[in-house]
Amino acid sequence: MHIGLGLPIADPSTLPEWAVRAEAAGFATLGLLDRLVYDNPEPLVTLAVLAGRTTRIRLQTEVLIAPLREPALLAKQVATLDRMSGGRFVLGLGVGGRDDDHEASATDIRSRGRRMDEQLRLMRRLWAGDRFSDSCGPIGPSPTTPAGPELLFGGFQPAAIDRVGRWGGGFLAAAAPSWAGGLFDLARESWSNHGRYGSPRIVAQLNVVLGPQPVVDQARTAVLDYYEFSGRADYMAGGILTTAAQIGSAIRQFEDLGADEVMLYCYGTDPDQVDRLADAVL
């Protein structure tokens, strides 16, 4: 069981320190979320900076909203980050669900699933070195492996989770242990149905913060703000884990369900959170 660290978004200037501390503490992965119409750092740019400050730890989007982006440029950005990080980049993908993100990117929210599948087809071809078209050549650089970086897919609906098997990726589950097991089963079923060898990598996610009450209150406020659009903000804020015992128990539950990694998504802003969480779970 690997333990990763989901990075906060409130102050991008602190994230290199978070990354250096996380690698030194023994976390396996750094994760970063994606939104367009929000006060968060762009994840590919940010993870590129963090790749230059680290040598071992994986760098993972959780999840990049692919339909907001033009696919040829995205393929080039991803391959560049993959190569420059020495193959440490993991591309977590999702379709998103916010109207404002799609308005700002001039994309149609109603076709976002179909658009992401089309993007994946093109990106896989480009990563393999194919020409963009008969009249347009290949788009480099080549990624570390011809199929491109490892893929993770987030989502809750069967059609979204079925991309795990269709595209040969793992599953990122932003769900509590109490109901994540059914989602894990769908991902494994997709993997089997599409004739994949072995089993998909399953990555779970927990929202966490450790510290005195003012730190916890600040983190809950951040969760409420981030999830305000969803209609489930109170539920999400109420589910944040705030003690080492709670976090440890949830990790064990995910381990029993067969998760390969648990990402501790931290809503605290102080880099000391890295050491607190490492002391609690590593």
Short mmCIF file of C-alpha atoms in Angstrom, two decimals:
data_model
loop_
_atom_site.label_atom_id
_atom_site.label_comp_id
_atom_site.label_asym_id
_atom_site.label_seq_id
_atom_site.Cartn_x
_atom_site.Cartn_y
_atom_site.Cartn_z
CA MET A 1 0.00 0.00 0.00
CA HIS A 2 1.44 3.33 -1.12
CA ILE A 3 0.53 6.65 0.48
CA GLY A 4 0.48 9.83 -1.59
CA LEU A 5 -0.10 13.46 -0.76
CA GLY A 6 -2.67 15.68 -2.46
CA LEU A 7 -1.41 19.25 -2.52
CA PRO A 8 -3.36 22.29 -1.32
CA ILE A 9 -4.13 25.07 -3.79
CA ALA A 10 -4.41 28.19 -1.63
CA ASP A 11 -0.80 29.40 -2.08
CA PRO A 12 1.07 28.01 -5.12
CA SER A 13 4.34 29.61 -3.99
CA THR A 14 4.58 27.15 -1.08
CA LEU A 15 4.17 24.00 -3.18
CA PRO A 16 7.88 23.46 -3.95
CA GLU A 17 8.46 23.24 -0.19
CA TRP A 18 5.55 20.81 0.13
CA ALA A 19 7.08 18.67 -2.63
CA VAL A 20 10.58 18.59 -1.17
CA ARG A 21 9.25 17.71 2.28
CA ALA A 22 6.90 15.05 0.90
CA GLU A 23 9.67 13.31 -1.00
CA ALA A 24 11.98 13.40 2.02
CA ALA A 25 9.22 12.01 4.26
CA GLY A 26 8.61 9.02 2.00
CA PHE A 27 5.30 9.82 0.31
CA ALA A 28 4.92 7.95 -2.99
CA THR A 29 3.03 10.53 -5.06
CA LEU A 30 2.15 14.21 -5.26
CA GLY A 31 -1.37 14.92 -6.55
CA LEU A 32 -2.92 18.15 -7.79
CA LEU A 33 -6.50 18.91 -8.79
CA ASP A 34 -7.72 20.86 -11.80
CA ARG A 35 -10.29 23.58 -12.32
CA LEU A 36 -10.43 26.48 -14.75
CA VAL A 37 -12.82 29.00 -13.18
CA TYR A 38 -11.26 28.91 -9.73
CA ASP A 39 -8.28 30.34 -7.84
CA ASN A 40 -6.03 27.29 -8.24
CA PRO A 41 -2.70 26.80 -10.02
CA GLU A 42 -2.74 25.11 -13.42
CA PRO A 43 -1.68 21.52 -12.67
CA LEU A 44 0.64 20.71 -15.60
CA VAL A 45 2.63 23.91 -15.13
CA THR A 46 2.77 23.38 -11.37
CA LEU A 47 3.82 19.74 -11.55
CA ALA A 48 6.55 20.66 -14.04
CA VAL A 49 7.98 23.04 -11.45
CA LEU A 50 7.74 20.35 -8.77
CA ALA A 51 9.42 17.82 -11.06
CA GLY A 52 12.45 20.08 -11.08
CA ARG A 53 12.56 20.16 -7.28
CA THR A 54 12.28 16.39 -6.77
CA THR A 55 13.89 13.21 -8.08
CA ARG A 56 11.81 10.21 -6.97
CA ILE A 57 8.22 11.03 -6.11
CA ARG A 58 5.45 10.52 -8.69
CA LEU A 59 3.56 13.54 -10.02
CA GLN A 60 -0.16 13.02 -10.63
CA THR A 61 -3.15 15.04 -11.83
CA GLU A 62 -6.32 14.35 -9.81
CA VAL A 63 -7.93 14.81 -12.21
CA LEU A 64 -7.06 16.90 -15.25
CA ILE A 65 -10.28 17.97 -16.98
CA ALA A 66 -9.27 16.90 -20.47
CA PRO A 67 -12.29 18.22 -22.44
CA LEU A 68 -11.32 21.80 -21.55
CA ARG A 69 -8.07 21.44 -23.52
CA GLU A 70 -7.03 21.18 -27.17
CA PRO A 71 -5.76 17.58 -27.60
CA ALA A 72 -2.66 18.06 -29.79
CA LEU A 73 -1.21 20.67 -27.43
CA LEU A 74 -2.22 18.57 -24.41
CA ALA A 75 -0.43 15.55 -25.89
CA LYS A 76 2.73 17.64 -26.31
CA GLN A 77 2.53 19.09 -22.78
CA VAL A 78 1.98 15.66 -21.22
CA ALA A 79 4.81 14.02 -23.17
CA THR A 80 7.15 16.88 -22.26
CA LEU A 81 6.37 16.59 -18.55
CA ASP A 82 6.66 12.80 -18.74
CA ARG A 83 10.11 13.01 -20.32
CA MET A 84 11.45 15.83 -18.17
CA SER A 85 10.33 14.09 -14.96
CA GLY A 86 12.03 10.85 -15.97
CA GLY A 87 8.75 8.99 -16.39
CA ARG A 88 7.35 9.99 -13.00
CA PHE A 89 4.21 11.65 -14.35
CA VAL A 90 0.78 9.98 -13.97
CA LEU A 91 -2.05 11.49 -16.01
CA GLY A 92 -5.29 11.36 -14.06
CA LEU A 93 -8.21 12.36 -16.29
CA GLY A 94 -11.86 13.26 -15.87
CA VAL A 95 -14.60 15.02 -17.82
CA GLY A 96 -15.56 17.63 -15.21
CA GLY A 97 -19.05 18.86 -14.52
CA ARG A 98 -19.01 22.64 -14.09
CA ASP A 99 -20.82 24.78 -16.63
CA ASP A 100 -18.51 27.74 -16.01
CA ASP A 101 -15.35 25.76 -16.80
CA HIS A 102 -16.80 24.79 -20.16
CA GLU A 103 -18.06 28.30 -20.86
CA ALA A 104 -14.59 29.73 -20.21
CA SER A 105 -12.93 27.14 -22.46
CA ALA A 106 -15.58 27.45 -25.20
CA THR A 107 -16.35 23.74 -25.03
CA ASP A 108 -19.71 21.95 -24.90
CA ILE A 109 -20.40 20.31 -21.55
CA ARG A 110 -22.99 18.05 -23.18
CA SER A 111 -20.37 16.29 -25.32
CA ARG A 112 -17.53 16.20 -22.79
CA GLY A 113 -17.39 12.40 -22.50
CA ARG A 114 -17.30 11.84 -26.23
CA ARG A 115 -14.73 14.63 -26.59
CA MET A 116 -12.40 13.00 -24.03
CA ASP A 117 -12.53 9.66 -25.83
CA GLU A 118 -11.63 11.42 -29.09
CA GLN A 119 -8.77 13.21 -27.31
CA LEU A 120 -7.42 9.92 -25.97
CA ARG A 121 -7.46 8.32 -29.41
CA LEU A 122 -5.49 11.21 -30.87
CA MET A 123 -3.05 11.52 -27.97
CA ARG A 124 -2.27 7.81 -28.01
CA ARG A 125 -1.50 8.04 -31.75
CA LEU A 126 0.70 11.08 -31.29
CA TRP A 127 2.57 9.55 -28.35
CA ALA A 128 3.27 6.50 -30.54
CA GLY A 129 4.88 8.79 -33.16
CA ASP A 130 2.11 8.85 -35.75
CA ARG A 131 1.47 11.86 -37.95
CA PHE A 132 -1.30 14.21 -36.85
CA SER A 133 -2.87 13.85 -40.31
CA ASP A 134 -1.92 13.20 -43.92
CA SER A 135 -0.96 16.85 -44.31
CA CYS A 136 0.51 17.40 -40.82
CA GLY A 137 3.48 15.61 -39.30
CA PRO A 138 4.16 14.01 -35.89
CA ILE A 139 4.08 16.04 -32.69
CA GLY A 140 6.94 15.41 -30.27
CA PRO A 141 8.59 14.86 -27.94
CA SER A 142 8.11 11.14 -27.55
CA PRO A 143 7.02 10.15 -24.05
CA THR A 144 9.05 7.75 -21.93
CA THR A 145 6.96 4.83 -23.21
CA PRO A 146 5.21 4.75 -26.63
CA ALA A 147 1.74 4.40 -25.07
CA GLY A 148 2.31 7.56 -23.05
CA PRO A 149 2.28 7.97 -19.27
CA GLU A 150 0.21 5.86 -16.92
CA LEU A 151 -3.45 6.86 -17.04
CA LEU A 152 -5.95 7.10 -14.19
CA PHE A 153 -9.63 7.78 -14.70
CA GLY A 154 -11.89 9.43 -12.16
CA GLY A 155 -15.66 9.19 -12.14
CA PHE A 156 -18.70 7.65 -10.54
CA GLN A 157 -20.92 6.52 -13.41
CA PRO A 158 -20.40 3.11 -15.09
CA ALA A 159 -19.68 4.74 -18.46
CA ALA A 160 -16.91 6.83 -16.92
CA ILE A 161 -15.39 3.94 -14.97
CA ASP A 162 -15.47 1.74 -18.08
CA ARG A 163 -12.68 3.90 -19.53
CA VAL A 164 -10.36 2.07 -17.11
CA GLY A 165 -10.57 -1.07 -19.20
CA ARG A 166 -11.16 0.55 -22.58
CA TRP A 167 -8.03 2.68 -22.37
CA GLY A 168 -5.92 0.49 -20.09
CA GLY A 169 -5.72 2.86 -17.14
CA GLY A 170 -6.19 2.76 -13.41
CA PHE A 171 -9.06 4.11 -11.34
CA LEU A 172 -9.03 7.15 -9.06
CA ALA A 173 -11.84 6.92 -6.50
CA ALA A 174 -12.87 10.11 -4.74
CA ALA A 175 -15.24 8.16 -2.49
CA ALA A 176 -15.37 7.18 1.17
CA PRO A 177 -14.43 3.59 2.09
CA SER A 178 -18.07 2.91 2.96
CA TRP A 179 -19.13 3.05 -0.70
CA ALA A 180 -15.91 2.88 -2.68
CA GLY A 181 -15.95 -0.91 -2.88
CA GLY A 182 -18.66 -0.99 -5.54
CA LEU A 183 -16.71 1.50 -7.67
CA PHE A 184 -13.56 -0.61 -7.32
CA ASP A 185 -15.55 -3.63 -8.52
CA LEU A 186 -16.78 -1.72 -11.59
CA ALA A 187 -13.20 -0.76 -12.47
CA ARG A 188 -12.00 -4.35 -12.14
CA GLU A 189 -14.99 -5.59 -14.15
CA SER A 190 -14.17 -3.12 -16.92
CA TRP A 191 -10.56 -4.29 -16.91
CA SER A 192 -11.63 -7.92 -17.28
CA ASN A 193 -14.34 -7.22 -19.87
CA HIS A 194 -11.85 -5.49 -22.14
CA GLY A 195 -9.37 -8.37 -21.93
CA ARG A 196 -6.69 -6.53 -19.99
CA TYR A 197 -3.91 -8.52 -18.37
CA GLY A 198 -3.62 -8.45 -14.57
CA SER A 199 -5.66 -5.84 -12.74
CA PRO A 200 -6.02 -2.04 -12.78
CA ARG A 201 -4.23 0.15 -10.27
CA ILE A 202 -6.77 1.44 -7.76
CA VAL A 203 -6.07 4.81 -6.14
CA ALA A 204 -8.31 6.05 -3.32
CA GLN A 205 -8.56 9.56 -1.93
CA LEU A 206 -9.17 11.01 1.52
CA ASN A 207 -9.64 14.65 2.53
CA VAL A 208 -7.50 15.34 5.60
CA VAL A 209 -5.97 17.93 7.87
CA LEU A 210 -4.12 17.65 11.20
CA GLY A 211 -3.65 20.33 13.81
CA PRO A 212 -5.43 22.53 16.34
CA GLN A 213 -9.03 23.63 15.89
CA PRO A 214 -8.28 26.86 13.98
CA VAL A 215 -6.36 24.81 11.38
CA VAL A 216 -9.25 22.35 11.10
CA ASP A 217 -11.78 25.18 10.79
CA GLN A 218 -9.74 26.83 8.04
CA ALA A 219 -9.54 23.54 6.15
CA ARG A 220 -13.29 22.97 6.42
CA THR A 221 -13.90 26.46 5.08
CA ALA A 222 -11.66 25.65 2.11
CA VAL A 223 -13.62 22.45 1.42
CA LEU A 224 -16.94 24.32 1.63
CA ASP A 225 -15.70 26.90 -0.86
CA TYR A 226 -14.29 24.36 -3.28
CA TYR A 227 -17.39 22.16 -3.35
CA GLU A 228 -19.94 24.97 -3.23
CA PHE A 229 -21.00 24.32 -6.83
CA SER A 230 -21.81 20.66 -6.17
CA GLY A 231 -24.67 21.01 -3.70
CA ARG A 232 -22.75 18.60 -1.43
CA ALA A 233 -20.36 21.04 0.23
CA ASP A 234 -21.61 20.39 3.77
CA TYR A 235 -21.28 16.64 3.24
CA MET A 236 -17.73 17.00 1.92
CA ALA A 237 -16.67 19.35 4.73
CA GLY A 238 -18.17 17.01 7.30
CA GLY A 239 -16.18 14.11 5.87
CA ILE A 240 -12.73 15.63 6.27
CA LEU A 241 -10.55 13.48 8.56
CA THR A 242 -8.86 15.43 11.34
CA THR A 243 -7.09 12.87 13.56
CA ALA A 244 -4.37 10.30 12.99
CA ALA A 245 -6.73 7.58 14.20
CA GLN A 246 -9.41 8.51 11.67
CA ILE A 247 -6.90 8.64 8.82
CA GLY A 248 -5.29 5.35 9.81
CA SER A 249 -8.64 3.60 10.06
CA ALA A 250 -9.72 4.82 6.60
CA ILE A 251 -6.42 3.73 5.06
CA ARG A 252 -6.86 0.24 6.52
CA GLN A 253 -10.39 0.06 5.13
CA PHE A 254 -9.15 0.97 1.67
CA GLU A 255 -6.37 -1.60 2.00
CA ASP A 256 -8.98 -4.26 2.84
CA LEU A 257 -10.87 -3.26 -0.31
CA GLY A 258 -7.75 -3.81 -2.38
CA ALA A 259 -6.63 -0.24 -3.07
CA ASP A 260 -3.03 0.08 -4.25
CA GLU A 261 -2.57 3.65 -3.04
CA VAL A 262 -4.34 6.19 -0.85
CA MET A 263 -3.92 9.87 -1.59
CA LEU A 264 -4.23 12.12 1.45
CA TYR A 265 -5.66 15.31 -0.01
CA CYS A 266 -4.67 18.01 2.45
CA TYR A 267 -6.72 21.17 2.92
CA GLY A 268 -4.30 22.73 5.37
CA THR A 269 -2.06 25.49 4.06
CA ASP A 270 1.07 25.14 6.25
CA PRO A 271 3.83 22.88 4.84
CA ASP A 272 4.17 21.49 8.38
CA GLN A 273 1.13 19.41 7.42
CA VAL A 274 3.52 17.19 5.46
CA ASP A 275 5.43 16.22 8.59
CA ARG A 276 2.27 15.81 10.68
CA LEU A 277 0.74 13.48 8.13
CA ALA A 278 3.97 11.55 7.64
CA ASP A 279 4.28 11.01 11.40
CA ALA A 280 0.69 9.77 11.46
CA VAL A 281 0.73 7.29 8.60
CA LEU A 282 4.24 6.50 7.31
#
